[in-house]
mmCIF file of C-alpha atoms in Angstrom:
data_model
loop_
_atom_site.group_PDB
_atom_site.id
_atom_site.type_symbol
_atom_site.label_atom_id
_atom_site.label_comp_id
_atom_site.label_asym_id
_atom_site.label_seq_id
_atom_site.Cartn_x
_atom_site.Cartn_y
_atom_site.Cartn_z
ATOM 1 C CA MET A 1 17.057 25.370 3.282
ATOM 2 C CA SER A 2 18.837 26.270 6.508
ATOM 3 C CA THR A 3 18.184 29.397 8.475
ATOM 4 C CA VAL A 4 20.794 30.924 10.766
ATOM 5 C CA LEU A 5 19.299 32.682 13.781
ATOM 6 C CA SER A 6 21.089 35.474 15.521
ATOM 7 C CA ALA A 7 21.637 34.949 19.241
ATOM 8 C CA SER A 8 23.501 36.434 22.135
ATOM 9 C CA ALA A 9 25.064 34.842 25.216
ATOM 10 C CA PRO A 10 25.097 36.321 28.713
ATOM 11 C CA THR A 11 28.496 37.623 29.704
ATOM 12 C CA SER A 12 28.060 37.146 33.469
ATOM 13 C CA PHE A 13 27.242 33.410 33.659
ATOM 14 C CA GLU A 14 26.814 30.089 31.867
ATOM 15 C CA ILE A 15 24.573 27.119 32.666
ATOM 16 C CA LYS A 16 26.202 23.717 32.209
ATOM 17 C CA SER A 17 25.307 20.190 33.260
ATOM 18 C CA ALA A 18 27.417 18.795 36.105
ATOM 19 C CA GLN A 19 27.803 15.646 38.170
ATOM 20 C CA LEU A 20 28.383 15.614 41.909
ATOM 21 C CA PRO A 21 29.832 12.514 43.607
ATOM 22 C CA LEU A 22 27.619 11.593 46.561
ATOM 23 C CA VAL A 23 27.747 9.085 49.352
ATOM 24 C CA ALA A 24 24.442 7.507 50.351
ATOM 25 C CA LEU A 25 23.065 6.624 53.759
ATOM 26 C CA LEU A 26 20.560 3.767 53.589
ATOM 27 C CA LEU A 27 18.540 4.526 56.707
ATOM 28 C CA LYS A 28 17.287 1.277 58.259
ATOM 29 C CA THR A 29 15.822 2.703 61.465
ATOM 30 C CA ALA A 30 14.091 5.845 62.636
ATOM 31 C CA ASP A 31 15.752 5.387 66.041
ATOM 32 C CA LEU A 32 18.405 8.095 65.840
ATOM 33 C CA GLY A 33 19.853 7.057 69.210
ATOM 34 C CA GLN A 34 20.745 3.657 67.772
ATOM 35 C CA LEU A 35 22.084 5.305 64.621
ATOM 36 C CA ALA A 36 24.286 7.680 66.644
ATOM 37 C CA GLU A 37 25.633 4.818 68.762
ATOM 38 C CA GLU A 38 26.510 2.632 65.781
ATOM 39 C CA MET A 39 28.053 5.474 63.784
ATOM 40 C CA THR A 40 30.184 6.390 66.784
ATOM 41 C CA GLN A 41 31.325 2.784 67.096
ATOM 42 C CA ARG A 42 32.220 2.689 63.411
ATOM 43 C CA TYR A 43 33.617 6.180 62.802
ATOM 44 C CA GLY A 44 34.253 7.622 66.236
ATOM 45 C CA ASP A 45 37.967 6.805 66.146
ATOM 46 C CA ILE A 46 38.336 8.044 62.531
ATOM 47 C CA PRO A 47 37.340 11.718 62.841
ATOM 48 C CA ASP A 48 38.473 12.583 59.316
ATOM 49 C CA PHE A 49 36.871 9.588 57.574
ATOM 50 C CA PHE A 50 34.395 11.923 55.871
ATOM 51 C CA ASP A 51 35.437 15.321 54.570
ATOM 52 C CA HIS A 52 32.154 17.250 54.379
ATOM 53 C CA ASP A 53 30.966 14.834 51.696
ATOM 54 C CA PRO A 54 27.544 15.604 50.169
ATOM 55 C CA LEU A 55 25.137 12.855 51.182
ATOM 56 C CA LEU A 56 21.935 11.325 49.862
ATOM 57 C CA VAL A 57 19.565 9.924 52.508
ATOM 58 C CA ASP A 58 17.884 6.799 51.109
ATOM 59 C CA LEU A 59 14.693 5.936 53.007
ATOM 60 C CA SER A 60 13.847 2.818 51.002
ATOM 61 C CA PRO A 61 14.729 0.431 53.868
ATOM 62 C CA LEU A 62 12.156 2.194 56.070
ATOM 63 C CA GLN A 63 9.311 1.207 53.764
ATOM 64 C CA VAL A 64 9.316 -2.492 54.724
ATOM 65 C CA GLY A 65 9.002 -4.550 57.891
ATOM 66 C CA GLU A 66 8.382 -3.155 61.344
ATOM 67 C CA GLN A 67 9.906 0.196 60.358
ATOM 68 C CA ALA A 68 7.418 0.745 57.527
ATOM 69 C CA ASP A 69 6.397 4.400 57.178
ATOM 70 C CA SER A 70 8.138 5.416 60.432
ATOM 71 C CA PRO A 71 8.391 9.196 60.906
ATOM 72 C CA VAL A 72 11.941 10.575 60.876
ATOM 73 C CA ASP A 73 13.191 13.563 62.861
ATOM 74 C CA PHE A 74 15.058 15.114 59.942
ATOM 75 C CA PRO A 75 16.464 18.182 61.755
ATOM 76 C CA ALA A 76 17.999 15.841 64.339
ATOM 77 C CA LEU A 77 19.208 13.491 61.601
ATOM 78 C CA VAL A 78 20.884 16.323 59.692
ATOM 79 C CA SER A 79 22.550 17.527 62.896
ATOM 80 C CA LEU A 80 23.765 14.018 63.696
ATOM 81 C CA LEU A 81 25.242 13.471 60.255
ATOM 82 C CA ARG A 82 27.030 16.814 60.312
ATOM 83 C CA ARG A 83 28.774 15.714 63.511
ATOM 84 C CA PHE A 84 30.490 13.110 61.334
ATOM 85 C CA ARG A 85 31.402 15.704 58.659
ATOM 86 C CA LEU A 86 28.632 14.654 56.271
ATOM 87 C CA GLU A 87 26.471 17.207 54.457
ATOM 88 C CA PRO A 88 22.957 15.867 53.755
ATOM 89 C CA VAL A 89 21.652 17.466 50.559
ATOM 90 C CA ALA A 90 18.960 15.144 49.175
ATOM 91 C CA VAL A 91 16.495 12.393 50.032
ATOM 92 C CA ARG A 92 14.898 9.558 48.118
ATOM 93 C CA GLY A 93 12.777 6.475 48.703
ATOM 94 C CA GLY A 94 10.445 7.927 51.337
ATOM 95 C CA ASN A 95 6.680 8.128 51.458
ATOM 96 C CA GLU A 96 4.861 11.402 50.940
ATOM 97 C CA ALA A 97 4.960 12.437 54.606
ATOM 98 C CA GLN A 98 8.657 11.561 55.017
ATOM 99 C CA THR A 99 9.608 13.429 51.852
ATOM 100 C CA ALA A 100 7.646 16.504 52.947
ATOM 101 C CA ALA A 101 9.374 16.429 56.357
ATOM 102 C CA ALA A 102 12.768 16.091 54.657
ATOM 103 C CA GLU A 103 12.032 19.118 52.453
ATOM 104 C CA LEU A 104 11.175 21.188 55.532
ATOM 105 C CA ALA A 105 14.617 20.269 56.902
ATOM 106 C CA GLY A 106 16.248 21.584 53.723
ATOM 107 C CA LEU A 107 16.760 18.339 51.809
ATOM 108 C CA MET A 108 16.013 18.166 48.104
ATOM 109 C CA PRO A 109 13.791 15.343 46.773
ATOM 110 C CA ALA A 110 15.831 13.128 44.441
ATOM 111 C CA GLN A 111 13.634 10.154 43.633
ATOM 112 C CA ASP A 112 15.527 9.524 40.386
ATOM 113 C CA ALA A 113 18.877 9.176 42.148
ATOM 114 C CA THR A 114 20.459 5.730 42.048
ATOM 115 C CA VAL A 115 22.433 4.062 44.817
ATOM 116 C CA GLN A 116 25.304 1.719 44.036
ATOM 117 C CA ARG A 117 24.595 -1.816 45.153
ATOM 118 C CA SER A 118 26.341 -5.147 44.804
ATOM 119 C CA ALA A 119 26.500 -6.477 41.297
ATOM 120 C CA ALA A 120 23.731 -8.952 40.617
ATOM 121 C CA ALA A 121 24.636 -12.510 39.721
ATOM 122 C CA ARG A 122 25.548 -12.594 36.077
ATOM 123 C CA THR A 123 23.418 -14.571 33.632
ATOM 124 C CA PRO A 124 24.543 -15.837 30.228
ATOM 125 C CA GLU A 125 24.065 -13.238 27.548
ATOM 126 C CA ALA A 126 23.304 -13.673 23.885
ATOM 127 C CA PRO A 127 26.279 -13.195 21.571
ATOM 128 C CA VAL A 128 26.737 -9.597 20.592
ATOM 129 C CA GLN A 129 27.372 -8.744 16.973
ATOM 130 C CA GLN A 130 30.807 -7.243 16.556
ATOM 131 C CA ALA A 131 30.619 -3.552 15.807
ATOM 132 C CA ALA A 132 32.099 -2.231 12.619
ATOM 133 C CA PRO A 133 35.545 -0.628 12.949
ATOM 134 C CA THR A 134 35.400 3.034 13.767
ATOM 135 C CA ALA A 135 37.681 5.787 12.646
ATOM 136 C CA PRO A 136 40.554 6.704 14.973
ATOM 137 C CA ALA A 137 39.756 9.414 17.497
ATOM 138 C CA PRO A 138 41.089 12.829 16.549
ATOM 139 C CA VAL A 139 44.337 13.876 18.125
ATOM 140 C CA SER A 140 42.509 16.540 20.106
ATOM 141 C CA ALA A 141 40.286 13.973 21.902
ATOM 142 C CA PRO A 142 40.524 14.284 25.706
ATOM 143 C CA VAL A 143 42.749 11.754 27.435
ATOM 144 C CA PRO A 144 41.062 9.940 30.378
ATOM 145 C CA THR A 145 42.416 10.957 33.766
ATOM 146 C CA ALA A 146 44.444 8.221 35.450
ATOM 147 C CA PRO A 147 42.945 6.903 38.696
ATOM 148 C CA PRO A 148 44.745 7.795 41.925
ATOM 149 C CA SER A 149 47.737 5.595 42.631
ATOM 150 C CA ALA A 150 47.621 3.187 45.567
ATOM 151 C CA LEU A 151 48.860 4.222 48.986
ATOM 152 C CA VAL A 152 51.891 2.052 49.807
ATOM 153 C CA ILE A 153 52.959 1.290 53.398
ATOM 154 C CA ASP A 154 56.300 -0.482 53.773
ATOM 155 C CA LYS A 155 56.586 -0.685 57.567
ATOM 156 C CA PRO A 156 54.817 -3.014 60.017
ATOM 157 C CA LEU A 157 51.672 -1.602 61.602
ATOM 158 C CA ARG A 158 51.573 -1.983 65.386
ATOM 159 C CA SER A 159 48.573 -2.219 67.687
ATOM 160 C CA GLY A 160 46.683 1.079 67.784
ATOM 161 C CA GLN A 161 47.968 2.289 64.400
ATOM 162 C CA GLN A 162 45.496 3.032 61.622
ATOM 163 C CA VAL A 163 45.971 3.748 57.916
ATOM 164 C CA TYR A 164 43.202 4.997 55.608
ATOM 165 C CA ALA A 165 43.609 5.142 51.819
ATOM 166 C CA ARG A 166 40.940 7.669 50.858
ATOM 167 C CA GLY A 167 39.631 7.225 47.322
ATOM 168 C CA ARG A 168 42.224 4.599 46.346
ATOM 169 C CA ASP A 169 43.715 1.174 47.013
ATOM 170 C CA LEU A 170 46.029 0.341 49.889
ATOM 171 C CA VAL A 171 49.164 -1.794 49.587
ATOM 172 C CA VAL A 172 50.913 -2.948 52.762
ATOM 173 C CA LEU A 173 54.323 -4.604 52.390
ATOM 174 C CA ALA A 174 54.732 -5.601 56.041
ATOM 175 C CA MET A 175 52.742 -7.255 58.798
ATOM 176 C CA VAL A 176 49.455 -5.803 60.057
ATOM 177 C CA ASN A 177 49.677 -6.748 63.731
ATOM 178 C CA PRO A 178 46.701 -7.440 66.030
ATOM 179 C CA GLY A 179 45.106 -4.159 67.093
ATOM 180 C CA ALA A 180 46.160 -2.346 63.900
ATOM 181 C CA GLU A 181 43.617 -1.269 61.288
ATOM 182 C CA VAL A 182 43.914 -0.802 57.524
ATOM 183 C CA ILE A 183 41.098 0.934 55.628
ATOM 184 C CA ALA A 184 40.675 1.706 51.933
ATOM 185 C CA ASP A 185 37.935 2.948 49.662
ATOM 186 C CA GLY A 186 39.259 0.458 47.103
ATOM 187 C CA HIS A 187 41.148 -2.832 47.410
ATOM 188 C CA ILE A 188 43.523 -3.812 50.217
ATOM 189 C CA HIS A 189 46.674 -5.825 49.437
ATOM 190 C CA VAL A 190 48.748 -7.111 52.355
ATOM 191 C CA TYR A 191 51.952 -8.824 51.185
ATOM 192 C CA ALA A 192 52.550 -10.163 54.680
ATOM 193 C CA PRO A 193 50.459 -11.640 57.514
ATOM 194 C CA LEU A 194 47.155 -9.867 58.126
ATOM 195 C CA ARG A 195 46.395 -10.176 61.838
ATOM 196 C CA GLY A 196 44.597 -6.884 62.529
ATOM 197 C CA LYS A 197 41.496 -5.342 60.965
ATOM 198 C CA ALA A 198 41.031 -4.800 57.224
ATOM 199 C CA ILE A 199 38.159 -2.698 55.869
ATOM 200 C CA ALA A 200 37.930 -2.448 52.067
ATOM 201 C CA GLY A 201 35.303 -0.619 50.030
ATOM 202 C CA ALA A 202 34.878 1.655 53.035
ATOM 203 C CA ARG A 203 32.521 3.992 51.162
ATOM 204 C CA GLY A 204 30.324 1.271 49.763
ATOM 205 C CA ASN A 205 32.382 -0.112 46.863
ATOM 206 C CA ALA A 206 31.062 -3.675 46.751
ATOM 207 C CA GLU A 207 33.616 -4.608 44.078
ATOM 208 C CA ALA A 208 36.552 -4.066 46.456
ATOM 209 C CA ARG A 209 38.574 -7.056 47.657
ATOM 210 C CA ILE A 210 41.062 -7.903 50.404
ATOM 211 C CA PHE A 211 44.214 -9.892 49.591
ATOM 212 C CA ALA A 212 46.749 -11.172 52.120
ATOM 213 C CA MET A 213 49.698 -13.547 52.108
ATOM 214 C CA SER A 214 48.569 -14.961 55.457
ATOM 215 C CA MET A 215 44.914 -14.632 56.436
ATOM 216 C CA ASP A 216 44.459 -14.404 60.198
ATOM 217 C CA PRO A 217 42.470 -11.162 60.705
ATOM 218 C CA GLU A 218 40.649 -9.841 63.745
ATOM 219 C CA LEU A 219 38.053 -8.354 61.401
ATOM 220 C CA ILE A 220 37.474 -8.207 57.663
ATOM 221 C CA SER A 221 34.878 -5.957 56.046
ATOM 222 C CA ILE A 222 33.826 -5.019 52.528
ATOM 223 C CA ALA A 223 31.210 -2.311 51.915
ATOM 224 C CA GLY A 224 29.937 -2.623 55.472
ATOM 225 C CA ILE A 225 29.565 -6.434 55.495
ATOM 226 C CA TYR A 226 31.970 -7.796 58.098
ATOM 227 C CA ARG A 227 33.211 -10.908 59.870
ATOM 228 C CA THR A 228 35.169 -10.999 63.127
ATOM 229 C CA SER A 229 37.574 -13.509 64.643
ATOM 230 C CA ASP A 230 34.708 -14.660 66.877
ATOM 231 C CA ASN A 231 33.711 -16.621 63.792
ATOM 232 C CA PRO A 232 36.997 -18.425 62.961
ATOM 233 C CA LEU A 233 38.144 -18.805 59.378
ATOM 234 C CA PRO A 234 38.041 -22.285 57.821
ATOM 235 C CA ALA A 235 41.264 -24.288 58.146
ATOM 236 C CA GLU A 236 41.833 -24.201 54.381
ATOM 237 C CA VAL A 237 42.322 -20.412 54.439
ATOM 238 C CA LEU A 238 43.458 -19.634 57.994
ATOM 239 C CA GLY A 239 47.091 -18.504 57.949
ATOM 240 C CA LYS A 240 47.353 -19.018 54.193
ATOM 241 C CA PRO A 241 47.349 -16.739 51.127
ATOM 242 C CA GLY A 242 43.779 -15.752 50.387
ATOM 243 C CA GLN A 243 41.331 -13.181 49.123
ATOM 244 C CA VAL A 244 38.025 -11.851 50.429
ATOM 245 C CA ARG A 245 35.252 -10.631 48.149
ATOM 246 C CA LEU A 246 31.574 -9.766 48.406
ATOM 247 C CA VAL A 247 29.011 -11.926 46.647
ATOM 248 C CA PRO A 248 25.295 -11.075 46.336
ATOM 249 C CA GLY A 249 22.798 -13.753 47.260
ATOM 250 C CA PRO A 250 19.054 -14.230 47.767
ATOM 251 C CA GLU A 251 19.408 -13.500 51.491
ATOM 252 C CA GLY A 252 21.698 -10.522 51.032
ATOM 253 C CA ASP A 253 25.387 -9.923 50.424
ATOM 254 C CA LYS A 254 27.907 -12.245 52.029
ATOM 255 C CA LEU A 255 31.679 -12.400 52.334
ATOM 256 C CA VAL A 256 33.454 -15.182 50.474
ATOM 257 C CA ILE A 257 37.003 -16.097 51.523
ATOM 258 C CA GLU A 258 39.068 -18.104 49.067
ATOM 259 C CA SER A 259 42.514 -19.612 49.158
ATOM 260 C CA LEU A 260 45.034 -18.305 46.637
ATOM 261 C CA ASN A 261 47.082 -21.501 46.748
ATOM 262 C CA PRO A 262 47.210 -23.326 43.411
#
């Protein structure tokens, strides 16, 4: 027998679950001078790269090696990150003392938070039994929102020019000359010679790739892993159609450059 209970709802508010997209900073040193220098080198010429994005500070890298259990000046760290238009809101992966210091600086402990990392090497899986057919979704079912369309550039990029496709892919239909820079949070497609810098997965998307009709870049980078022209490309891909992707390995992620020629 069912019982219906009377209830009332507040008229001034509602409590709902929500998800907040975060970027994560994997802190590998407690030396904030080094951090400031390297962040300036990477983002100093892109002042609007971040747009007051909420940020999770991941202290896991500080728990191993010479940096193990290093104290962190969290007020100075928060101030530094805000200079780059980042808003630190939470911390994870620290020891008890580090977490307590982070809380005093206004950061919320978030030990259950997960940080996106490169996909692990796939292993063969057992066959999965095919699910029984399901009834069609009702007409009123919500329709998934389409992802943002790619940013398309149809003019050559000269030295000193920079294009950033925030939150989407970048398609370039003309040459990226030496000294030019193309950046995307997703994939980068260059249907012409790539001779400048290409940075894909700029916010940590390890699944992003770089494609070009003629690979001859000054720098290529995916999710922070990079290679410069100081380390020349192999002859089988230099100046030829190719793709760059990130592959996880036992010694860390590495860039793999492959020819697209049949």
